[in-house]
Amino acid sequence: MKDLTKGKPSTLILAFALPIFLANLLQLTYSLVDTRIVGSFLGEDTLAAVGATTTLSNLMIGFLMGLSNGFAIITAQKFGAKDEQKSFAMSLKLGCVIALAITVLCLLFLQPILRFLNVSGALRPIATSYIFIIIAGLLATFLYDACAAALRALGDTITPLIILLISVCLNIVGDLFFVVGIKVGVRGAAIATVLAQILAFVICWIYMVKRFELLRLSRTDFTNDNSHMLKNMLSAGLSMGFMSSLVNIGSLTLQT
């Protein structure tokens, strides 16, 4: 764990912020890789179908990323105050409930959402087969984001960047394997993205539980709730989540 209260402020801020900036850029490559490979090997109609759902996927992924970053603010405060309360366990519990709720609602109302986005009837079956898998994997997306945000809350921004880079590379390999190799079609691109997120979460989890004692959780950490911390978590997480979604909400509105 890195104490960011000691040292030259400008150096500390730059060393902390630069990996986060690079990670945000890398995060965009998931959809870019899918778009590039789908467009190159599956044709224009498939590319159009994937592109028509990009705004929706970016909206949900952006919200979950903001949510996890908001939760990590509380974790960072507890760490800085030398408070041993397991805020990380509460962030996982809350985030999983919210991610699952978004997943269920979006899958139940997927067809009305696609019609609302003006996805044409001809492209809708292809778009559905792609975005259905992306939505089904939102829990894996949140779990990685939550673990990466917790590491950043403890001052480690380099490791999440490295793990994300590995995940992006796995996504590229997976896209080529599923789309070009075994020819699964557009679903292969979505499967590769979700699998890459799952592997990123597993790698991140193994690293942090071995490296940071503060993040080693037990069953009791998930049962001992603190109402004050719960309120703070929801306040920070939801506000950050909606803030991260504002640009994508504008893009979605424009698409309709």
Coordinates of N, CA and C in Angstrom, one line a residue:
M1 N 0.8 -1.2 0.0 CA 0.0 0.0 0.0 C 0.9 1.2 0.0
K2 N 0.5 2.2 -0.8 CA 1.3 3.4 -0.9 C 0.6 4.6 -0.2
D3 N 1.4 5.2 0.6 CA 0.9 6.4 1.4 C 1.1 7.6 0.5
L4 N 0.0 8.2 0.0 CA 0.0 9.3 -0.9 C 0.1 10.6 -0.1
T5 N 0.2 10.6 1.2 CA 0.4 11.8 2.0 C 1.8 12.2 2.2
K6 N 2.7 11.3 1.8 CA 4.2 11.6 2.0 C 4.9 11.7 0.6
G7 N 5.6 12.8 0.4 CA 6.3 13.0 -0.8 C 5.9 14.3 -1.5
K8 N 6.5 14.5 -2.6 CA 6.2 15.7 -3.4 C 4.8 15.6 -4.0
P9 N 3.9 16.5 -3.7 CA 2.5 16.4 -4.2 C 2.4 16.3 -5.7
S10 N 3.1 17.1 -6.5 CA 3.0 17.1 -7.9 C 3.4 15.7 -8.5
T11 N 4.5 15.2 -7.9 CA 5.0 13.9 -8.4 C 4.0 12.8 -8.1
L12 N 3.5 12.8 -6.8 CA 2.5 11.8 -6.4 C 1.3 11.8 -7.3
I13 N 0.8 13.0 -7.5 CA -0.5 13.2 -8.3 C -0.3 12.7 -9.7
L14 N 0.9 13.0 -10.3 CA 1.1 12.6 -11.7 C 1.3 11.1 -11.8
A15 N 2.1 10.5 -10.8 CA 2.3 9.0 -10.8 C 1.0 8.3 -10.6
F16 N 0.1 8.9 -9.8 CA -1.2 8.2 -9.5 C -2.2 8.4 -10.7
A17 N -2.2 9.6 -11.3 CA -3.2 9.9 -12.3 C -2.9 9.3 -13.7
L18 N -1.6 9.3 -14.1 CA -1.3 8.9 -15.4 C -1.7 7.4 -15.7
P19 N -1.5 6.5 -14.9 CA -2.0 5.1 -15.2 C -3.5 5.0 -15.3
I20 N -4.2 5.9 -14.5 CA -5.7 5.9 -14.6 C -6.1 6.4 -16.0
F21 N -5.4 7.5 -16.4 CA -5.7 8.0 -17.8 C -5.5 7.0 -18.8
L22 N -4.4 6.3 -18.8 CA -4.1 5.2 -19.8 C -5.1 4.1 -19.7
A23 N -5.5 3.8 -18.5 CA -6.5 2.7 -18.3 C -7.8 3.1 -18.9
N24 N -8.2 4.3 -18.8 CA -9.5 4.8 -19.4 C -9.4 4.7 -20.9
L25 N -8.2 5.0 -21.5 CA -8.1 4.8 -22.9 C -8.1 3.3 -23.3
L26 N -7.5 2.5 -22.5 CA -7.5 1.1 -22.8 C -8.9 0.5 -22.8
Q27 N -9.7 1.0 -21.8 CA -11.1 0.5 -21.6 C -11.9 0.7 -22.9
L28 N -11.6 1.7 -23.7 CA -12.3 1.9 -24.9 C -12.0 0.9 -26.0
T29 N -10.8 0.2 -25.9 CA -10.4 -0.7 -26.9 C -11.3 -1.9 -27.0
Y30 N -12.0 -2.3 -26.0 CA -12.9 -3.4 -26.1 C -13.8 -3.3 -27.2
S31 N -14.6 -2.2 -27.2 CA -15.6 -2.0 -28.3 C -14.9 -1.7 -29.6
L32 N -13.7 -1.0 -29.6 CA -13.0 -0.8 -30.8 C -12.5 -2.0 -31.5
V33 N -12.0 -3.0 -30.7 CA -11.5 -4.2 -31.2 C -12.7 -5.0 -31.8
D34 N -13.8 -5.1 -31.1 CA -14.9 -5.8 -31.6 C -15.4 -5.2 -32.9
T35 N -15.5 -3.9 -33.0 CA -15.9 -3.2 -34.2 C -15.0 -3.5 -35.4
R36 N -13.7 -3.4 -35.1 CA -12.7 -3.6 -36.2 C -12.7 -5.0 -36.7
I37 N -12.7 -6.0 -35.8 CA -12.7 -7.4 -36.3 C -14.0 -7.8 -36.9
V38 N -15.1 -7.4 -36.3 CA -16.4 -7.7 -36.9 C -16.6 -7.1 -38.3
G39 N -16.1 -5.8 -38.4 CA -16.2 -5.1 -39.7 C -15.4 -5.8 -40.8
S40 N -14.2 -6.3 -40.4 CA -13.3 -6.9 -41.3 C -13.7 -8.2 -41.8
F41 N -14.4 -9.0 -40.9 CA -14.6 -10.4 -41.2 C -16.1 -10.8 -41.4
L42 N -17.0 -10.0 -40.9 CA -18.4 -10.4 -40.9 C -19.3 -9.5 -41.7
G43 N -18.7 -8.4 -42.3 CA -19.5 -7.6 -43.2 C -20.1 -6.4 -42.6
E44 N -20.7 -5.6 -43.5 CA -21.2 -4.3 -43.2 C -22.5 -4.4 -42.3
D45 N -23.4 -5.3 -42.6 CA -24.6 -5.4 -41.8 C -24.3 -5.7 -40.3
T46 N -23.4 -6.7 -40.1 CA -23.0 -7.0 -38.8 C -22.3 -5.9 -38.1
L47 N -21.5 -5.2 -38.8 CA -20.8 -4.0 -38.2 C -21.9 -3.0 -37.8
A48 N -22.8 -2.7 -38.7 CA -23.9 -1.8 -38.3 C -24.7 -2.2 -37.1
A49 N -24.9 -3.5 -37.0 CA -25.7 -4.0 -35.8 C -24.9 -3.8 -34.5
V50 N -23.6 -4.1 -34.6 CA -22.8 -3.9 -33.4 C -22.7 -2.4 -33.1
G51 N -22.5 -1.6 -34.1 CA -22.4 -0.1 -33.9 C -23.7 0.4 -33.3
A52 N -24.8 -0.1 -33.6 CA -26.1 0.4 -33.1 C -26.3 0.1 -31.7
T53 N -25.5 -0.9 -31.1 CA -25.7 -1.2 -29.7 C -24.5 -0.6 -28.8
T54 N -23.5 0.0 -29.5 CA -22.4 0.4 -28.7 C -22.7 1.5 -27.7
T55 N -23.7 2.4 -28.1 CA -24.1 3.4 -27.1 C -24.7 2.8 -25.9
L56 N -25.5 1.8 -26.1 CA -26.2 1.1 -24.9 C -25.1 0.4 -24.0
S57 N -24.2 -0.3 -24.6 CA -23.2 -1.0 -23.8 C -22.3 0.0 -23.1
N58 N -21.9 1.1 -23.8 CA -21.1 2.1 -23.2 C -21.8 2.7 -22.0
L59 N -23.1 2.9 -22.1 CA -23.9 3.5 -21.0 C -23.8 2.7 -19.8
M60 N -24.1 1.4 -19.9 CA -24.1 0.5 -18.8 C -22.7 0.3 -18.2
I61 N -21.7 0.1 -19.1 CA -20.4 -0.1 -18.6 C -19.8 1.1 -17.9
G62 N -20.1 2.3 -18.5 CA -19.7 3.6 -17.9 C -20.3 3.8 -16.5
F63 N -21.6 3.4 -16.4 CA -22.3 3.6 -15.1 C -21.7 2.7 -14.0
L64 N -21.4 1.4 -14.4 CA -20.8 0.5 -13.4 C -19.4 0.9 -13.1
M65 N -18.6 1.4 -14.0 CA -17.3 1.9 -13.7 C -17.3 3.1 -12.7
G66 N -18.3 4.0 -13.0 CA -18.4 5.1 -12.1 C -18.9 4.7 -10.7
L67 N -19.8 3.7 -10.7 CA -20.3 3.1 -9.4 C -19.1 2.6 -8.6
S68 N -18.3 1.8 -9.2 CA -17.2 1.2 -8.5 C -16.2 2.2 -8.0
N69 N -15.9 3.2 -8.8 CA -15.0 4.3 -8.4 C -15.6 5.1 -7.3
G70 N -16.9 5.3 -7.3 CA -17.5 6.0 -6.1 C -17.4 5.2 -4.8
F71 N -17.7 3.9 -4.9 CA -17.5 3.0 -3.8 C -16.1 3.1 -3.3
A72 N -15.1 3.1 -4.2 CA -13.7 3.1 -3.8 C -13.3 4.4 -3.0
I73 N -14.1 5.5 -3.2 CA -13.8 6.7 -2.4 C -13.9 6.4 -1.0
I74 N -15.0 5.6 -0.6 CA -15.2 5.3 0.8 C -14.1 4.4 1.3
T75 N -13.7 3.4 0.4 CA -12.6 2.5 0.8 C -11.3 3.3 1.0
A76 N -11.0 4.3 0.2 CA -9.8 5.1 0.4 C -9.9 5.9 1.7
Q77 N -11.1 6.4 2.0 CA -11.2 7.2 3.2 C -11.0 6.3 4.4
K78 N -11.5 5.1 4.4 CA -11.3 4.2 5.5 C -9.8 3.8 5.7
F79 N -9.2 3.6 4.5 CA -7.7 3.3 4.6 C -6.9 4.4 5.1
G80 N -7.2 5.6 4.6 CA -6.5 6.8 5.1 C -6.7 7.1 6.6
A81 N -7.9 6.7 7.1 CA -8.2 6.9 8.5 C -7.8 5.8 9.4
K82 N -7.1 4.8 8.8 CA -6.7 3.6 9.5 C -7.9 2.8 10.1
D83 N -9.0 2.9 9.4 CA -10.3 2.3 9.9 C -10.3 0.8 9.4
E84 N -10.6 -0.1 10.2 CA -10.5 -1.5 9.8 C -11.8 -2.1 9.3
Q85 N -12.9 -1.2 9.2 CA -14.1 -1.7 8.7 C -14.0 -2.1 7.2
K86 N -14.6 -3.2 6.9 CA -14.5 -3.8 5.6 C -15.4 -3.1 4.5
S87 N -15.1 -1.9 4.1 CA -15.9 -1.2 3.2 C -15.9 -1.9 1.8
F88 N -14.8 -2.6 1.5 CA -14.7 -3.3 0.2 C -15.7 -4.4 0.1
A89 N -16.0 -5.1 1.2 CA -17.0 -6.1 1.1 C -18.4 -5.5 0.9
M90 N -18.7 -4.4 1.5 CA -20.0 -3.8 1.2 C -20.1 -3.3 -0.2
S91 N -18.9 -2.8 -0.8 CA -19.0 -2.3 -2.1 C -19.3 -3.4 -3.1
L92 N -18.7 -4.6 -2.8 CA -18.9 -5.8 -3.7 C -20.4 -6.2 -3.6
K93 N -20.9 -6.2 -2.4 CA -22.3 -6.7 -2.2 C -23.3 -5.7 -2.8
L94 N -23.1 -4.4 -2.6 CA -24.0 -3.5 -3.2 C -23.9 -3.4 -4.7
G95 N -22.7 -3.5 -5.2 CA -22.4 -3.4 -6.6 C -23.0 -4.6 -7.4
C96 N -22.8 -5.8 -6.8 CA -23.4 -7.0 -7.4 C -24.9 -6.9 -7.5
V97 N -25.5 -6.4 -6.5 CA -27.0 -6.3 -6.5 C -27.4 -5.4 -7.6
I98 N -26.7 -4.2 -7.7 CA -27.1 -3.2 -8.7 C -26.8 -3.8 -10.1
A99 N -25.6 -4.4 -10.3 CA -25.3 -4.9 -11.6 C -26.2 -6.0 -12.0
L100 N -26.6 -6.9 -11.1 CA -27.6 -7.9 -11.5 C -29.0 -7.3 -11.8
A101 N -29.4 -6.3 -11.0 CA -30.7 -5.7 -11.3 C -30.7 -5.0 -12.7
I102 N -29.6 -4.3 -13.1 CA -29.4 -3.8 -14.4 C -29.5 -4.9 -15.5
T103 N -28.8 -5.9 -15.2 CA -28.7 -7.1 -16.2 C -30.1 -7.6 -16.4
V104 N -30.8 -7.9 -15.4 CA -32.1 -8.5 -15.5 C -33.1 -7.6 -16.2
L105 N -33.1 -6.3 -15.8 CA -34.0 -5.4 -16.5 C -33.7 -5.2 -17.9
C106 N -32.4 -5.1 -18.3 CA -32.1 -4.9 -19.7 C -32.4 -6.1 -20.5
L107 N -32.2 -7.3 -20.0 CA -32.5 -8.5 -20.8 C -34.0 -8.7 -20.9
L108 N -34.7 -8.3 -19.9 CA -36.2 -8.5 -20.0 C -36.8 -7.5 -21.0
F109 N -36.2 -6.3 -21.1 CA -36.7 -5.2 -22.0 C -35.8 -4.9 -23.1
L110 N -35.0 -5.9 -23.6 CA -34.0 -5.7 -24.6 C -34.7 -5.3 -25.9
Q111 N -35.7 -6.0 -26.3 CA -36.3 -5.7 -27.6 C -37.0 -4.3 -27.6
P112 N -37.7 -3.9 -26.6 CA -38.2 -2.5 -26.6 C -37.1 -1.5 -26.6
I113 N -36.0 -1.8 -25.9 CA -34.8 -0.9 -25.9 C -34.2 -0.7 -27.3
L114 N -34.1 -1.8 -28.0 CA -33.5 -1.7 -29.3 C -34.5 -1.0 -30.3
R115 N -35.8 -1.2 -30.1 CA -36.7 -0.4 -30.9 C -36.6 1.1 -30.6
F116 N -36.5 1.4 -29.3 CA -36.3 2.8 -28.8 C -35.1 3.4 -29.5
L117 N -34.0 2.6 -29.6 CA -32.8 3.1 -30.2 C -32.8 3.1 -31.8
N118 N -34.0 2.8 -32.3 CA -34.2 2.8 -33.8 C -33.3 1.8 -34.5
V119 N -33.0 0.7 -33.9 CA -32.3 -0.3 -34.6 C -33.3 -1.0 -35.6
S120 N -32.9 -1.0 -36.8 CA -33.9 -1.5 -37.9 C -34.2 -3.0 -37.7
G121 N -35.3 -3.4 -38.2 CA -35.8 -4.8 -38.0 C -34.8 -5.8 -38.6
A122 N -34.2 -5.4 -39.7 CA -33.3 -6.3 -40.4 C -32.0 -6.5 -39.6
L123 N -31.6 -5.5 -38.8 CA -30.4 -5.6 -38.0 C -30.6 -6.1 -36.6
R124 N -31.9 -6.1 -36.2 CA -32.2 -6.4 -34.8 C -31.8 -7.8 -34.3
P125 N -32.0 -8.9 -35.1 CA -31.5 -10.2 -34.7 C -30.0 -10.2 -34.4
I126 N -29.2 -9.6 -35.3 CA -27.8 -9.6 -35.1 C -27.4 -8.8 -33.9
A127 N -28.0 -7.6 -33.8 CA -27.7 -6.8 -32.6 C -28.1 -7.4 -31.3
T128 N -29.2 -8.2 -31.3 CA -29.6 -8.9 -30.1 C -28.6 -9.9 -29.7
S129 N -28.2 -10.7 -30.7 CA -27.2 -11.8 -30.3 C -25.9 -11.3 -29.8
Y130 N -25.5 -10.1 -30.2 CA -24.3 -9.5 -29.6 C -24.5 -8.8 -28.3
I131 N -25.5 -7.9 -28.2 CA -25.7 -7.1 -27.0 C -26.2 -8.0 -25.8
F132 N -26.9 -9.1 -26.1 CA -27.5 -10.0 -25.1 C -26.3 -10.5 -24.3
I133 N -25.3 -11.0 -24.9 CA -24.1 -11.6 -24.2 C -23.3 -10.5 -23.4
I134 N -23.2 -9.3 -24.0 CA -22.5 -8.2 -23.3 C -23.2 -7.9 -22.1
I135 N -24.6 -7.8 -22.1 CA -25.4 -7.4 -20.9 C -25.3 -8.6 -19.9
A136 N -25.3 -9.8 -20.4 CA -25.3 -10.9 -19.5 C -23.9 -11.0 -18.7
G137 N -22.9 -10.3 -19.3 CA -21.6 -10.3 -18.6 C -21.3 -9.1 -17.8
L138 N -22.3 -8.3 -17.5 CA -22.1 -7.0 -16.8 C -21.6 -7.3 -15.4
L139 N -22.0 -8.4 -14.8 CA -21.5 -8.7 -13.4 C -20.0 -8.8 -13.4
A140 N -19.5 -9.5 -14.4 CA -18.0 -9.7 -14.5 C -17.3 -8.4 -14.7
T141 N -18.0 -7.5 -15.5 CA -17.4 -6.2 -15.7 C -17.3 -5.4 -14.4
F142 N -18.4 -5.4 -13.6 CA -18.4 -4.7 -12.4 C -17.4 -5.3 -11.4
L143 N -17.3 -6.6 -11.3 CA -16.3 -7.2 -10.4 C -14.9 -6.8 -10.7
Y144 N -14.5 -6.8 -12.0 CA -13.2 -6.3 -12.3 C -13.0 -4.8 -11.9
D145 N -14.0 -4.0 -12.3 CA -13.9 -2.6 -12.0 C -13.8 -2.3 -10.5
A146 N -14.6 -3.1 -9.7 CA -14.5 -2.9 -8.2 C -13.2 -3.3 -7.7
C147 N -12.6 -4.4 -8.2 CA -11.3 -4.8 -7.7 C -10.2 -3.8 -8.1
A148 N -10.3 -3.3 -9.3 CA -9.3 -2.3 -9.8 C -9.4 -1.0 -9.0
A149 N -10.7 -0.6 -8.8 CA -10.9 0.6 -8.0 C -10.4 0.5 -6.6
A150 N -10.5 -0.7 -6.0 CA -10.0 -0.9 -4.6 C -8.5 -0.8 -4.6
L151 N -7.9 -1.4 -5.6 CA -6.4 -1.3 -5.6 C -6.0 0.2 -5.8
R152 N -6.7 0.9 -6.6 CA -6.3 2.4 -6.7 C -6.6 3.1 -5.4
A153 N -7.6 2.7 -4.7 CA -7.9 3.4 -3.4 C -6.8 3.2 -2.4
L154 N -6.0 2.1 -2.6 CA -4.9 1.9 -1.7 C -3.6 2.4 -2.3
G155 N -3.7 3.2 -3.4 CA -2.5 3.8 -4.0 C -1.8 3.1 -5.1
D156 N -2.4 1.9 -5.5 CA -1.8 1.1 -6.6 C -2.5 1.3 -7.9
T157 N -2.0 2.1 -8.7 CA -2.7 2.4 -10.0 C -2.0 1.6 -11.2
I158 N -0.8 1.1 -10.9 CA 0.0 0.4 -12.0 C -0.6 -1.0 -12.2
T159 N -0.8 -1.7 -11.2 CA -1.3 -3.1 -11.3 C -2.6 -3.2 -12.1
P160 N -3.6 -2.4 -11.8 CA -4.9 -2.4 -12.6 C -4.6 -2.1 -14.1
L161 N -3.7 -1.2 -14.4 CA -3.4 -0.9 -15.8 C -2.8 -2.1 -16.5
I162 N -1.8 -2.8 -15.8 CA -1.2 -4.0 -16.4 C -2.2 -5.1 -16.6
I163 N -3.1 -5.3 -15.6 CA -4.1 -6.4 -15.8 C -5.1 -6.0 -16.9
L164 N -5.4 -4.7 -17.0 CA -6.3 -4.3 -18.1 C -5.7 -4.5 -19.5
L165 N -4.4 -4.3 -19.5 CA -3.6 -4.5 -20.8 C -3.6 -6.0 -21.2
I166 N -3.5 -6.8 -20.2 CA -3.5 -8.3 -20.4 C -4.9 -8.7 -20.9
S167 N -5.9 -8.1 -20.3 CA -7.3 -8.4 -20.7 C -7.6 -7.9 -22.1
V168 N -7.1 -6.8 -22.5 CA -7.3 -6.3 -23.8 C -6.7 -7.2 -24.9
C169 N -5.5 -7.7 -24.5 CA -4.8 -8.6 -25.4 C -5.5 -9.9 -25.5
L170 N -6.1 -10.4 -24.4 CA -6.9 -11.6 -24.4 C -8.1 -11.4 -25.3
N171 N -8.7 -10.2 -25.2 CA -9.9 -9.9 -26.0 C -9.6 -10.0 -27.5
I172 N -8.5 -9.5 -27.9 CA -8.1 -9.5 -29.3 C -7.9 -10.9 -29.7
V173 N -7.2 -11.7 -28.9 CA -7.0 -13.1 -29.3 C -8.3 -13.9 -29.3
G174 N -9.1 -13.6 -28.3 CA -10.4 -14.3 -28.3 C -11.3 -13.9 -29.5
D175 N -11.3 -12.6 -29.9 CA -12.1 -12.2 -31.0 C -11.6 -13.0 -32.3
L176 N -10.3 -13.0 -32.5 CA -9.8 -13.7 -33.7 C -10.1 -15.2 -33.6
F177 N -10.1 -15.8 -32.4 CA -10.4 -17.2 -32.3 C -11.8 -17.5 -32.6
F178 N -12.7 -16.8 -31.9 CA -14.2 -17.1 -32.1 C -14.7 -16.6 -33.4
V179 N -14.3 -15.5 -33.9 CA -14.8 -14.9 -35.1 C -14.2 -15.5 -36.4
V180 N -12.8 -15.5 -36.4 CA -12.1 -16.0 -37.6 C -11.8 -17.5 -37.5
G181 N -11.4 -18.0 -36.3 CA -11.0 -19.4 -36.2 C -12.2 -20.3 -36.2
I182 N -13.1 -20.3 -35.3 CA -14.2 -21.3 -35.2 C -15.5 -20.7 -35.8
K183 N -15.4 -19.4 -36.2 CA -16.5 -18.8 -37.0 C -17.9 -18.9 -36.2
V184 N -17.9 -18.4 -35.0 CA -19.1 -18.3 -34.2 C -20.0 -17.1 -34.6
G185 N -19.4 -16.2 -35.3 CA -20.1 -15.0 -35.8 C -20.0 -13.9 -34.8
V186 N -21.0 -13.0 -34.8 CA -20.9 -11.8 -33.9 C -21.0 -12.2 -32.5
R187 N -21.6 -13.3 -32.2 CA -21.6 -13.7 -30.8 C -20.2 -14.0 -30.2
G188 N -19.4 -14.4 -31.1 CA -18.0 -14.7 -30.7 C -17.3 -13.5 -30.2
A189 N -17.5 -12.3 -30.8 CA -16.9 -11.1 -30.4 C -17.4 -10.8 -29.0
A190 N -18.7 -10.9 -28.7 CA -19.2 -10.7 -27.4 C -18.7 -11.6 -26.3
I191 N -18.6 -12.9 -26.7 CA -18.1 -13.9 -25.8 C -16.6 -13.6 -25.4
A192 N -15.8 -13.2 -26.4 CA -14.4 -12.9 -26.1 C -14.3 -11.8 -25.2
T193 N -15.2 -10.7 -25.3 CA -15.1 -9.6 -24.4 C -15.5 -10.0 -23.0
V194 N -16.5 -10.8 -22.8 CA -16.9 -11.2 -21.5 C -15.9 -12.1 -20.8
L195 N -15.3 -13.0 -21.6 CA -14.3 -13.9 -21.1 C -13.1 -13.1 -20.6
A196 N -12.7 -12.1 -21.4 CA -11.6 -11.3 -21.1 C -11.8 -10.5 -19.8
Q197 N -13.0 -10.1 -19.6 CA -13.4 -9.4 -18.3 C -13.3 -10.3 -17.1
I198 N -13.8 -11.6 -17.3 CA -13.8 -12.5 -16.3 C -12.4 -12.9 -15.8
L199 N -11.5 -13.1 -16.8 CA -10.1 -13.4 -16.5 C -9.4 -12.2 -15.9
A200 N -9.8 -11.0 -16.3 CA -9.2 -9.8 -15.6 C -9.6 -9.7 -14.2
F201 N -10.8 -10.0 -13.9 CA -11.3 -10.1 -12.5 C -10.6 -11.1 -11.7
V202 N -10.4 -12.3 -12.2 CA -9.8 -13.4 -11.5 C -8.3 -13.1 -11.2
I203 N -7.6 -12.5 -12.2 CA -6.2 -12.1 -12.0 C -6.1 -11.0 -10.9
C204 N -7.0 -10.1 -11.0 CA -7.0 -8.9 -10.1 C -7.3 -9.4 -8.7
W205 N -8.2 -10.3 -8.5 CA -8.6 -10.8 -7.2 C -7.5 -11.6 -6.6
I206 N -6.9 -12.5 -7.3 CA -5.8 -13.3 -6.8 C -4.6 -12.4 -6.4
Y207 N -4.3 -11.4 -7.2 CA -3.2 -10.5 -6.8 C -3.5 -9.7 -5.5
M208 N -4.7 -9.2 -5.4 CA -5.0 -8.3 -4.3 C -5.1 -9.0 -3.0
V209 N -5.7 -10.2 -3.0 CA -5.8 -10.9 -1.7 C -4.5 -11.4 -1.2
K210 N -3.5 -11.7 -2.2 CA -2.2 -12.1 -1.8 C -1.3 -10.9 -1.3
R211 N -1.6 -9.7 -2.0 CA -0.8 -8.6 -1.7 C -1.2 -7.7 -0.6
F212 N -2.6 -7.6 -0.4 CA -3.1 -6.6 0.6 C -4.0 -7.3 1.6
E213 N -3.5 -7.3 2.8 CA -4.3 -8.0 3.9 C -5.6 -7.3 4.1
L214 N -5.7 -6.0 3.9 CA -6.9 -5.2 4.1 C -8.0 -5.7 3.2
L215 N -7.7 -6.3 2.1 CA -8.7 -6.7 1.1 C -9.0 -8.2 1.1
R216 N -8.5 -8.9 2.2 CA -8.8 -10.3 2.4 C -10.1 -10.4 3.1
L217 N -11.1 -10.9 2.5 CA -12.5 -10.9 3.1 C -12.9 -12.2 3.6
S218 N -13.7 -12.2 4.7 CA -14.3 -13.4 5.2 C -15.8 -13.3 5.1
R219 N -16.5 -14.4 5.5 CA -18.0 -14.3 5.4 C -18.6 -13.3 6.3
T220 N -18.0 -13.1 7.5 CA -18.6 -12.1 8.4 C -18.5 -10.6 7.8
D221 N -17.5 -10.4 7.0 CA -17.4 -9.1 6.4 C -18.6 -8.7 5.5
F222 N -19.3 -9.7 5.0 CA -20.4 -9.5 4.1 C -21.8 -9.4 4.9
T223 N -21.7 -9.8 6.2 CA -22.9 -9.8 7.0 C -23.0 -8.7 8.0
N224 N -21.9 -8.1 8.3 CA -21.9 -7.0 9.3 C -22.1 -5.7 8.5
D225 N -23.3 -5.2 8.5 CA -23.6 -4.0 7.8 C -23.5 -2.8 8.7
N226 N -23.1 -1.7 8.1 CA -23.1 -0.4 8.8 C -23.9 0.6 8.0
S227 N -25.0 1.0 8.7 CA -26.0 1.9 7.9 C -25.4 3.2 7.5
H228 N -24.5 3.8 8.3 CA -23.9 5.0 7.9 C -23.0 4.8 6.7
M229 N -22.2 3.8 6.7 CA -21.3 3.5 5.6 C -22.1 3.1 4.3
L230 N -23.2 2.4 4.5 CA -24.1 2.0 3.4 C -24.7 3.3 2.7
K231 N -25.1 4.3 3.5 CA -25.6 5.5 3.0 C -24.5 6.3 2.2
N232 N -23.3 6.3 2.8 CA -22.2 7.0 2.1 C -21.8 6.3 0.8
M233 N -21.8 5.0 0.8 CA -21.5 4.2 -0.3 C -22.5 4.5 -1.5
L234 N -23.8 4.4 -1.2 CA -24.8 4.7 -2.2 C -24.7 6.1 -2.7
S235 N -24.4 7.0 -1.8 CA -24.3 8.4 -2.3 C -23.2 8.6 -3.2
A236 N -22.0 8.1 -2.8 CA -20.8 8.3 -3.7 C -20.9 7.5 -4.9
G237 N -21.3 6.2 -4.8 CA -21.4 5.3 -6.0 C -22.4 5.7 -7.0
L238 N -23.6 6.0 -6.6 CA -24.6 6.4 -7.6 C -24.3 7.7 -8.2
S239 N -23.8 8.7 -7.5 CA -23.5 10.0 -8.1 C -22.4 9.9 -9.1
M240 N -21.4 9.1 -8.8 CA -20.3 8.9 -9.7 C -20.8 8.1 -10.9
G241 N -21.7 7.1 -10.7 CA -22.2 6.3 -11.8 C -23.0 7.1 -12.8
F242 N -23.9 8.0 -12.3 CA -24.7 8.8 -13.2 C -23.8 9.9 -13.8
M243 N -22.8 10.4 -13.1 CA -21.9 11.3 -13.7 C -21.1 10.7 -14.9
S244 N -20.7 9.5 -14.7 CA -20.0 8.8 -15.8 C -20.8 8.4 -17.0
S245 N -22.2 8.5 -16.8 CA -23.1 8.1 -17.8 C -23.6 9.2 -18.6
L246 N -23.3 10.5 -18.2 CA -24.0 11.6 -18.8 C -23.7 11.7 -20.3
V247 N -22.4 11.6 -20.7 CA -22.1 11.7 -22.1 C -22.8 10.6 -22.9
N248 N -22.8 9.4 -22.4 CA -23.4 8.3 -23.1 C -25.0 8.4 -23.1
I249 N -25.5 9.1 -22.1 CA -27.0 9.3 -22.2 C -27.3 10.3 -23.3
G250 N -26.4 11.3 -23.4 CA -26.5 12.3 -24.5 C -26.4 11.6 -25.9
S251 N -25.4 10.7 -26.0 CA -25.3 9.9 -27.3 C -26.5 9.1 -27.6
L252 N -27.0 8.4 -26.5 CA -28.1 7.5 -26.7 C -29.4 8.3 -27.1
T253 N -29.5 9.5 -26.5 CA -30.7 10.4 -26.9 C -30.5 10.8 -28.4
L254 N -29.3 11.2 -28.8 CA -29.1 11.5 -30.2 C -29.4 10.4 -31.1
Q255 N -29.1 9.2 -30.7 CA -29.3 8.0 -31.6 C -30.8 7.8 -31.8
T256 N -31.6 8.0 -30.7 CA -33.0 7.8 -30.9 C -33.6 8.8 -31.8

